mmCIF file with all atom_site columns, C-alpha atoms in Angstrom:
data_model
loop_
_atom_site.group_PDB
_atom_site.id
_atom_site.type_symbol
_atom_site.label_atom_id
_atom_site.label_alt_id
_atom_site.label_comp_id
_atom_site.label_asym_id
_atom_site.label_entity_id
_atom_site.label_seq_id
_atom_site.pdbx_PDB_ins_code
_atom_site.Cartn_x
_atom_site.Cartn_y
_atom_site.Cartn_z
_atom_site.occupancy
_atom_site.B_iso_or_equiv
_atom_site.pdbx_formal_charge
_atom_site.auth_seq_id
_atom_site.auth_comp_id
_atom_site.auth_asym_id
_atom_site.auth_atom_id
_atom_site.pdbx_PDB_model_num
ATOM 1   C CA . MET A 1 1   ? 193.470 37.388 136.170 1.00 0.00 ? 1   MET A CA 1
ATOM 2   C CA . ASP A 1 2   ? 193.370 39.711 139.105 1.00 0.00 ? 2   ASP A CA 1
ATOM 3   C CA . TYR A 1 3   ? 192.715 38.381 142.355 1.00 0.00 ? 3   TYR A CA 1
ATOM 4   C CA . MET A 1 4   ? 193.247 41.404 144.350 1.00 0.00 ? 4   MET A CA 1
ATOM 5   C CA . LEU A 1 5   ? 192.839 45.147 143.264 1.00 0.00 ? 5   LEU A CA 1
ATOM 6   C CA . ASN A 1 6   ? 193.469 48.365 145.350 1.00 0.00 ? 6   ASN A CA 1
ATOM 7   C CA . PHE A 1 7   ? 190.755 50.610 146.102 1.00 0.00 ? 7   PHE A CA 1
ATOM 8   C CA . GLU A 1 8   ? 192.524 53.546 143.867 1.00 0.00 ? 8   GLU A CA 1
ATOM 9   C CA . VAL A 1 9   ? 191.957 51.430 140.610 1.00 0.00 ? 9   VAL A CA 1
ATOM 10  C CA . LEU A 1 10  ? 188.196 50.780 141.269 1.00 0.00 ? 10  LEU A CA 1
ATOM 11  C CA . ASP A 1 11  ? 185.109 52.638 139.915 1.00 0.00 ? 11  ASP A CA 1
ATOM 12  C CA . LYS A 1 12  ? 181.572 51.661 138.928 1.00 0.00 ? 12  LYS A CA 1
ATOM 13  C CA . THR A 1 13  ? 182.662 49.443 136.118 1.00 0.00 ? 13  THR A CA 1
ATOM 14  C CA . SER A 1 14  ? 184.522 47.356 138.749 1.00 0.00 ? 14  SER A CA 1
ATOM 15  C CA . LEU A 1 15  ? 181.236 46.076 140.263 1.00 0.00 ? 15  LEU A CA 1
ATOM 16  C CA . PRO A 1 16  ? 181.255 42.579 138.757 1.00 0.00 ? 16  PRO A CA 1
ATOM 17  C CA . MET A 1 17  ? 184.848 42.061 140.195 1.00 0.00 ? 17  MET A CA 1
ATOM 18  C CA . VAL A 1 18  ? 184.580 43.696 143.396 1.00 0.00 ? 18  VAL A CA 1
ATOM 19  C CA . GLY A 1 19  ? 181.032 44.466 144.423 1.00 0.00 ? 19  GLY A CA 1
ATOM 20  C CA . GLY A 1 20  ? 179.097 47.339 145.142 1.00 0.00 ? 20  GLY A CA 1
ATOM 21  C CA . LYS A 1 21  ? 180.828 48.784 148.363 1.00 0.00 ? 21  LYS A CA 1
ATOM 22  C CA . ASN A 1 22  ? 184.299 48.408 146.875 1.00 0.00 ? 22  ASN A CA 1
ATOM 23  C CA . ALA A 1 23  ? 183.256 49.816 143.535 1.00 0.00 ? 23  ALA A CA 1
ATOM 24  C CA . SER A 1 24  ? 181.773 52.591 145.648 1.00 0.00 ? 24  SER A CA 1
ATOM 25  C CA . LEU A 1 25  ? 185.126 53.113 147.484 1.00 0.00 ? 25  LEU A CA 1
ATOM 26  C CA . GLY A 1 26  ? 187.053 53.630 144.307 1.00 0.00 ? 26  GLY A CA 1
ATOM 27  C CA . GLU A 1 27  ? 184.354 56.295 142.942 1.00 0.00 ? 27  GLU A CA 1
ATOM 28  C CA . MET A 1 28  ? 184.852 58.052 146.317 1.00 0.00 ? 28  MET A CA 1
ATOM 29  C CA . ILE A 1 29  ? 188.593 58.291 145.978 1.00 0.00 ? 29  ILE A CA 1
ATOM 30  C CA . LYS A 1 30  ? 188.356 59.207 142.289 1.00 0.00 ? 30  LYS A CA 1
ATOM 31  C CA . ALA A 1 31  ? 185.911 61.998 143.529 1.00 0.00 ? 31  ALA A CA 1
ATOM 32  C CA . GLY A 1 32  ? 188.446 63.190 145.945 1.00 0.00 ? 32  GLY A CA 1
ATOM 33  C CA . ILE A 1 33  ? 186.968 61.826 149.072 1.00 0.00 ? 33  ILE A CA 1
ATOM 34  C CA . ARG A 1 34  ? 189.464 60.804 151.745 1.00 0.00 ? 34  ARG A CA 1
ATOM 35  C CA . VAL A 1 35  ? 188.930 56.820 152.124 1.00 0.00 ? 35  VAL A CA 1
ATOM 36  C CA . PRO A 1 36  ? 191.150 54.755 154.435 1.00 0.00 ? 36  PRO A CA 1
ATOM 37  C CA . PRO A 1 37  ? 193.564 52.718 151.853 1.00 0.00 ? 37  PRO A CA 1
ATOM 38  C CA . GLY A 1 38  ? 192.704 49.074 151.107 1.00 0.00 ? 38  GLY A CA 1
ATOM 39  C CA . PHE A 1 39  ? 192.206 46.650 148.771 1.00 0.00 ? 39  PHE A CA 1
ATOM 40  C CA . ALA A 1 40  ? 189.505 44.062 147.299 1.00 0.00 ? 40  ALA A CA 1
ATOM 41  C CA . VAL A 1 41  ? 189.776 40.487 146.957 1.00 0.00 ? 41  VAL A CA 1
ATOM 42  C CA . THR A 1 42  ? 188.075 39.825 143.550 1.00 0.00 ? 42  THR A CA 1
ATOM 43  C CA . THR A 1 43  ? 185.211 37.844 142.463 1.00 0.00 ? 43  THR A CA 1
ATOM 44  C CA . ASP A 1 44  ? 187.859 35.787 140.490 1.00 0.00 ? 44  ASP A CA 1
ATOM 45  C CA . SER A 1 45  ? 189.670 34.819 143.666 1.00 0.00 ? 45  SER A CA 1
ATOM 46  C CA . TYR A 1 46  ? 186.727 33.204 144.979 1.00 0.00 ? 46  TYR A CA 1
ATOM 47  C CA . LEU A 1 47  ? 185.872 31.232 141.933 1.00 0.00 ? 47  LEU A CA 1
ATOM 48  C CA . GLN A 1 48  ? 189.274 30.175 141.411 1.00 0.00 ? 48  GLN A CA 1
ATOM 49  C CA . PHE A 1 49  ? 189.665 29.010 144.899 1.00 0.00 ? 49  PHE A CA 1
ATOM 50  C CA . ILE A 1 50  ? 186.466 26.960 144.985 1.00 0.00 ? 50  ILE A CA 1
ATOM 51  C CA . THR A 1 51  ? 187.283 25.645 141.117 1.00 0.00 ? 51  THR A CA 1
ATOM 52  C CA . ASP A 1 52  ? 190.992 24.791 142.013 1.00 0.00 ? 52  ASP A CA 1
ATOM 53  C CA . ALA A 1 53  ? 190.323 23.004 145.202 1.00 0.00 ? 53  ALA A CA 1
ATOM 54  C CA . GLY A 1 54  ? 187.591 20.952 143.663 1.00 0.00 ? 54  GLY A CA 1
ATOM 55  C CA . ILE A 1 55  ? 184.855 22.056 145.899 1.00 0.00 ? 55  ILE A CA 1
ATOM 56  C CA . LYS A 1 56  ? 182.671 24.058 143.355 1.00 0.00 ? 56  LYS A CA 1
ATOM 57  C CA . ASP A 1 57  ? 180.735 21.109 142.391 1.00 0.00 ? 57  ASP A CA 1
ATOM 58  C CA . LYS A 1 58  ? 180.463 19.728 145.825 1.00 0.00 ? 58  LYS A CA 1
ATOM 59  C CA . ILE A 1 59  ? 178.857 23.285 146.779 1.00 0.00 ? 59  ILE A CA 1
ATOM 60  C CA . GLN A 1 60  ? 176.473 22.960 143.863 1.00 0.00 ? 60  GLN A CA 1
ATOM 61  C CA . HIS A 1 61  ? 175.341 19.372 144.720 1.00 0.00 ? 61  HIS A CA 1
ATOM 62  C CA . THR A 1 62  ? 174.753 20.250 148.284 1.00 0.00 ? 62  THR A CA 1
ATOM 63  C CA . LEU A 1 63  ? 172.484 23.095 147.424 1.00 0.00 ? 63  LEU A CA 1
ATOM 64  C CA . SER A 1 64  ? 170.851 21.024 144.803 1.00 0.00 ? 64  SER A CA 1
ATOM 65  C CA . ASN A 1 65  ? 169.618 18.547 147.298 1.00 0.00 ? 65  ASN A CA 1
ATOM 66  C CA . MET A 1 66  ? 167.899 20.900 149.660 1.00 0.00 ? 66  MET A CA 1
ATOM 67  C CA . GLY A 1 67  ? 164.715 22.920 149.523 1.00 0.00 ? 67  GLY A CA 1
ATOM 68  C CA . PRO A 1 68  ? 164.857 26.511 150.934 1.00 0.00 ? 68  PRO A CA 1
ATOM 69  C CA . VAL A 1 69  ? 161.748 25.635 152.945 1.00 0.00 ? 69  VAL A CA 1
ATOM 70  C CA . ASP A 1 70  ? 163.154 22.916 154.716 1.00 0.00 ? 70  ASP A CA 1
ATOM 71  C CA . MET A 1 71  ? 165.189 24.607 157.597 1.00 0.00 ? 71  MET A CA 1
ATOM 72  C CA . VAL A 1 72  ? 166.600 21.503 158.821 1.00 0.00 ? 72  VAL A CA 1
ATOM 73  C CA . ALA A 1 73  ? 167.943 20.632 155.398 1.00 0.00 ? 73  ALA A CA 1
ATOM 74  C CA . LEU A 1 74  ? 169.034 24.095 154.629 1.00 0.00 ? 74  LEU A CA 1
ATOM 75  C CA . ASP A 1 75  ? 171.023 24.253 158.242 1.00 0.00 ? 75  ASP A CA 1
ATOM 76  C CA . ARG A 1 76  ? 172.797 20.988 157.545 1.00 0.00 ? 76  ARG A CA 1
ATOM 77  C CA . ALA A 1 77  ? 173.719 22.116 153.987 1.00 0.00 ? 77  ALA A CA 1
ATOM 78  C CA . SER A 1 78  ? 174.989 25.549 155.355 1.00 0.00 ? 78  SER A CA 1
ATOM 79  C CA . PHE A 1 79  ? 176.925 23.880 158.008 1.00 0.00 ? 79  PHE A CA 1
ATOM 80  C CA . GLU A 1 80  ? 178.302 21.437 155.299 1.00 0.00 ? 80  GLU A CA 1
ATOM 81  C CA . ILE A 1 81  ? 179.421 24.081 152.833 1.00 0.00 ? 81  ILE A CA 1
ATOM 82  C CA . GLN A 1 82  ? 180.955 26.371 155.170 1.00 0.00 ? 82  GLN A CA 1
ATOM 83  C CA . ASP A 1 83  ? 182.803 23.697 156.881 1.00 0.00 ? 83  ASP A CA 1
ATOM 84  C CA . LEU A 1 84  ? 184.219 22.628 153.358 1.00 0.00 ? 84  LEU A CA 1
ATOM 85  C CA . ILE A 1 85  ? 185.416 26.323 152.590 1.00 0.00 ? 85  ILE A CA 1
ATOM 86  C CA . ASN A 1 86  ? 186.840 27.070 155.746 1.00 0.00 ? 86  ASN A CA 1
ATOM 87  C CA . ASN A 1 87  ? 188.825 23.588 155.696 1.00 0.00 ? 87  ASN A CA 1
ATOM 88  C CA . THR A 1 88  ? 190.093 23.604 152.222 1.00 0.00 ? 88  THR A CA 1
ATOM 89  C CA . PRO A 1 89  ? 193.414 25.302 151.516 1.00 0.00 ? 89  PRO A CA 1
ATOM 90  C CA . MET A 1 90  ? 193.800 28.451 149.333 1.00 0.00 ? 90  MET A CA 1
ATOM 91  C CA . ASN A 1 91  ? 196.038 28.065 146.480 1.00 0.00 ? 91  ASN A CA 1
ATOM 92  C CA . ASP A 1 92  ? 199.373 29.634 146.414 1.00 0.00 ? 92  ASP A CA 1
ATOM 93  C CA . GLU A 1 93  ? 198.646 32.117 143.543 1.00 0.00 ? 93  GLU A CA 1
ATOM 94  C CA . ILE A 1 94  ? 195.351 33.529 145.209 1.00 0.00 ? 94  ILE A CA 1
ATOM 95  C CA . GLN A 1 95  ? 197.157 33.458 148.452 1.00 0.00 ? 95  GLN A CA 1
ATOM 96  C CA . THR A 1 96  ? 200.037 34.992 147.352 1.00 0.00 ? 96  THR A CA 1
ATOM 97  C CA . ALA A 1 97  ? 198.197 38.066 145.775 1.00 0.00 ? 97  ALA A CA 1
ATOM 98  C CA . ILE A 1 98  ? 196.165 38.580 148.848 1.00 0.00 ? 98  ILE A CA 1
ATOM 99  C CA . GLU A 1 99  ? 199.214 38.453 151.101 1.00 0.00 ? 99  GLU A CA 1
ATOM 100 C CA . THR A 1 100 ? 201.196 40.915 148.819 1.00 0.00 ? 100 THR A CA 1
ATOM 101 C CA . GLY A 1 101 ? 198.073 43.495 148.956 1.00 0.00 ? 101 GLY A CA 1
ATOM 102 C CA . TYR A 1 102 ? 198.315 43.265 152.712 1.00 0.00 ? 102 TYR A CA 1
ATOM 103 C CA . SER A 1 103 ? 202.100 43.699 152.752 1.00 0.00 ? 103 SER A CA 1
ATOM 104 C CA . LEU A 1 104 ? 201.643 46.786 150.129 1.00 0.00 ? 104 LEU A CA 1
ATOM 105 C CA . LEU A 1 105 ? 198.912 47.972 152.583 1.00 0.00 ? 105 LEU A CA 1
ATOM 106 C CA . CYS A 1 106 ? 201.122 47.465 155.580 1.00 0.00 ? 106 CYS A CA 1
ATOM 107 C CA . GLU A 1 107 ? 204.026 49.618 153.950 1.00 0.00 ? 107 GLU A CA 1
ATOM 108 C CA . LYS A 1 108 ? 201.578 52.458 152.926 1.00 0.00 ? 108 LYS A CA 1
ATOM 109 C CA . CYS A 1 109 ? 200.128 52.578 156.272 1.00 0.00 ? 109 CYS A CA 1
ATOM 110 C CA . ALA A 1 110 ? 203.798 52.260 158.168 1.00 0.00 ? 110 ALA A CA 1
ATOM 111 C CA . VAL A 1 111 ? 202.518 49.576 160.345 1.00 0.00 ? 111 VAL A CA 1
ATOM 112 C CA . GLN A 1 112 ? 203.688 46.182 160.586 1.00 0.00 ? 112 GLN A CA 1
ATOM 113 C CA . ASN A 1 113 ? 200.575 44.049 160.998 1.00 0.00 ? 113 ASN A CA 1
ATOM 114 C CA . VAL A 1 114 ? 197.812 46.959 160.001 1.00 0.00 ? 114 VAL A CA 1
ATOM 115 C CA . PRO A 1 115 ? 194.438 45.913 161.270 1.00 0.00 ? 115 PRO A CA 1
ATOM 116 C CA . VAL A 1 116 ? 192.016 45.539 158.575 1.00 0.00 ? 116 VAL A CA 1
ATOM 117 C CA . ALA A 1 117 ? 188.443 44.537 158.148 1.00 0.00 ? 117 ALA A CA 1
ATOM 118 C CA . VAL A 1 118 ? 187.358 41.503 155.865 1.00 0.00 ? 118 VAL A CA 1
ATOM 119 C CA . ARG A 1 119 ? 183.950 41.916 154.800 1.00 0.00 ? 119 ARG A CA 1
ATOM 120 C CA . SER A 1 120 ? 181.890 41.136 151.722 1.00 0.00 ? 120 SER A CA 1
ATOM 121 C CA . SER A 1 121 ? 180.958 43.362 148.875 1.00 0.00 ? 121 SER A CA 1
ATOM 122 C CA . ALA A 1 122 ? 178.052 41.570 146.827 1.00 0.00 ? 122 ALA A CA 1
ATOM 123 C CA . THR A 1 123 ? 177.927 42.099 143.165 1.00 0.00 ? 123 THR A CA 1
ATOM 124 C CA . ALA A 1 124 ? 174.134 42.203 143.571 1.00 0.00 ? 124 ALA A CA 1
ATOM 125 C CA . GLU A 1 125 ? 174.353 44.345 146.437 1.00 0.00 ? 125 GLU A CA 1
ATOM 126 C CA . ASP A 1 126 ? 171.207 46.491 146.091 1.00 0.00 ? 126 ASP A CA 1
ATOM 127 C CA . LEU A 1 127 ? 168.489 45.879 143.445 1.00 0.00 ? 127 LEU A CA 1
ATOM 128 C CA . PRO A 1 128 ? 165.111 47.039 143.063 1.00 0.00 ? 128 PRO A CA 1
ATOM 129 C CA . THR A 1 129 ? 163.748 43.842 144.342 1.00 0.00 ? 129 THR A CA 1
ATOM 130 C CA . ALA A 1 130 ? 166.556 42.583 146.760 1.00 0.00 ? 130 ALA A CA 1
ATOM 131 C CA . SER A 1 131 ? 168.983 43.957 149.119 1.00 0.00 ? 131 SER A CA 1
ATOM 132 C CA . PHE A 1 132 ? 172.072 41.732 149.869 1.00 0.00 ? 132 PHE A CA 1
ATOM 133 C CA . ALA A 1 133 ? 173.576 43.897 152.485 1.00 0.00 ? 133 ALA A CA 1
ATOM 134 C CA . GLY A 1 134 ? 174.528 42.466 155.571 1.00 0.00 ? 134 GLY A CA 1
ATOM 135 C CA . GLN A 1 135 ? 173.893 39.019 154.462 1.00 0.00 ? 135 GLN A CA 1
ATOM 136 C CA . GLN A 1 136 ? 177.471 37.746 155.012 1.00 0.00 ? 136 GLN A CA 1
ATOM 137 C CA . ASP A 1 137 ? 179.723 38.101 157.665 1.00 0.00 ? 137 ASP A CA 1
ATOM 138 C CA . THR A 1 138 ? 182.335 40.742 158.692 1.00 0.00 ? 138 THR A CA 1
ATOM 139 C CA . TYR A 1 139 ? 185.412 40.320 160.610 1.00 0.00 ? 139 TYR A CA 1
ATOM 140 C CA . LEU A 1 140 ? 187.235 43.390 162.217 1.00 0.00 ? 140 LEU A CA 1
ATOM 141 C CA . ASN A 1 141 ? 190.658 44.167 163.416 1.00 0.00 ? 141 ASN A CA 1
ATOM 142 C CA . ILE A 1 142 ? 192.369 41.182 161.250 1.00 0.00 ? 142 ILE A CA 1
ATOM 143 C CA . LYS A 1 143 ? 196.204 41.440 161.624 1.00 0.00 ? 143 LYS A CA 1
ATOM 144 C CA . GLY A 1 144 ? 198.844 39.190 159.818 1.00 0.00 ? 144 GLY A CA 1
ATOM 145 C CA . ASN A 1 145 ? 199.033 37.064 156.650 1.00 0.00 ? 145 ASN A CA 1
ATOM 146 C CA . ALA A 1 146 ? 197.589 33.706 158.150 1.00 0.00 ? 146 ALA A CA 1
ATOM 147 C CA . ASN A 1 147 ? 194.958 35.588 160.087 1.00 0.00 ? 147 ASN A CA 1
ATOM 148 C CA . LEU A 1 148 ? 193.976 37.299 157.030 1.00 0.00 ? 148 LEU A CA 1
ATOM 149 C CA . ILE A 1 149 ? 193.691 34.315 154.706 1.00 0.00 ? 149 ILE A CA 1
ATOM 150 C CA . HIS A 1 150 ? 191.765 32.397 157.407 1.00 0.00 ? 150 HIS A CA 1
ATOM 151 C CA . HIS A 1 151 ? 189.109 35.360 157.517 1.00 0.00 ? 151 HIS A CA 1
ATOM 152 C CA . VAL A 1 152 ? 188.848 35.667 153.875 1.00 0.00 ? 152 VAL A CA 1
ATOM 153 C CA . LYS A 1 153 ? 187.987 32.130 153.786 1.00 0.00 ? 153 LYS A CA 1
ATOM 154 C CA . LYS A 1 154 ? 185.308 32.608 156.427 1.00 0.00 ? 154 LYS A CA 1
ATOM 155 C CA . CYS A 1 155 ? 183.843 35.600 154.513 1.00 0.00 ? 155 CYS A CA 1
ATOM 156 C CA . PHE A 1 156 ? 183.723 33.220 151.485 1.00 0.00 ? 156 PHE A CA 1
ATOM 157 C CA . ALA A 1 157 ? 182.033 30.528 153.612 1.00 0.00 ? 157 ALA A CA 1
ATOM 158 C CA . SER A 1 158 ? 179.532 33.081 154.791 1.00 0.00 ? 158 SER A CA 1
ATOM 159 C CA . LEU A 1 159 ? 177.993 33.284 151.683 1.00 0.00 ? 159 LEU A CA 1
ATOM 160 C CA . PHE A 1 160 ? 176.399 30.055 152.632 1.00 0.00 ? 160 PHE A CA 1
ATOM 161 C CA . THR A 1 161 ? 175.052 30.985 156.219 1.00 0.00 ? 161 THR A CA 1
ATOM 162 C CA . THR A 1 162 ? 171.595 29.597 156.543 1.00 0.00 ? 162 THR A CA 1
ATOM 163 C CA . ARG A 1 163 ? 170.471 33.078 156.453 1.00 0.00 ? 163 ARG A CA 1
ATOM 164 C CA . ALA A 1 164 ? 172.165 34.157 153.384 1.00 0.00 ? 164 ALA A CA 1
ATOM 165 C CA . THR A 1 165 ? 171.316 30.867 151.618 1.00 0.00 ? 165 THR A CA 1
ATOM 166 C CA . TYR A 1 166 ? 167.752 31.290 152.670 1.00 0.00 ? 166 TYR A CA 1
ATOM 167 C CA . TYR A 1 167 ? 167.657 35.000 151.292 1.00 0.00 ? 167 TYR A CA 1
ATOM 168 C CA . ARG A 1 168 ? 169.090 34.214 147.892 1.00 0.00 ? 168 ARG A CA 1
ATOM 169 C CA . ALA A 1 169 ? 166.740 31.267 147.292 1.00 0.00 ? 169 ALA A CA 1
ATOM 170 C CA . LYS A 1 170 ? 163.843 33.254 148.346 1.00 0.00 ? 170 LYS A CA 1
ATOM 171 C CA . GLN A 1 171 ? 164.787 35.960 145.841 1.00 0.00 ? 171 GLN A CA 1
ATOM 172 C CA . GLY A 1 172 ? 165.212 33.452 143.086 1.00 0.00 ? 172 GLY A CA 1
ATOM 173 C CA . PHE A 1 173 ? 169.308 33.672 143.108 1.00 0.00 ? 173 PHE A CA 1
ATOM 174 C CA . LYS A 1 174 ? 171.511 30.506 143.300 1.00 0.00 ? 174 LYS A CA 1
#
């Protein structure tokens, strides 16, 4: 299972694993367009993280107990889920894969702690009936392994901001 993939190996077939933005970066590289080096944390990382940590069912249970039009319940559920994700340790295998990707990126850039952006790349980014662009949080100028892991979890958690959760429910996505 791949928890991290370098941009150079990505293309349009990678969309389910890394989302639209990342797949497009891979396509641009293959077309000869200069793209800053980087890597994508895969959807497998997120799914394995919430499964191994035992929080997947808690997240689903919390979401199933609120309606999208009840903003008080939605805010409460959003806070609970984000708190759960942010305060759950990431398993060693996923963390090591992300740290290895970051280490290789630092080597490639010849910078000890190269600043990176941690941002979402939705697998359902732009559809005819919905656009998920901008729904999750972005973190810029992130340096160092511990800070990177912290912000990857914050990015995972941002899937459950009130705004993002409401939008998915309104569009019929769970």
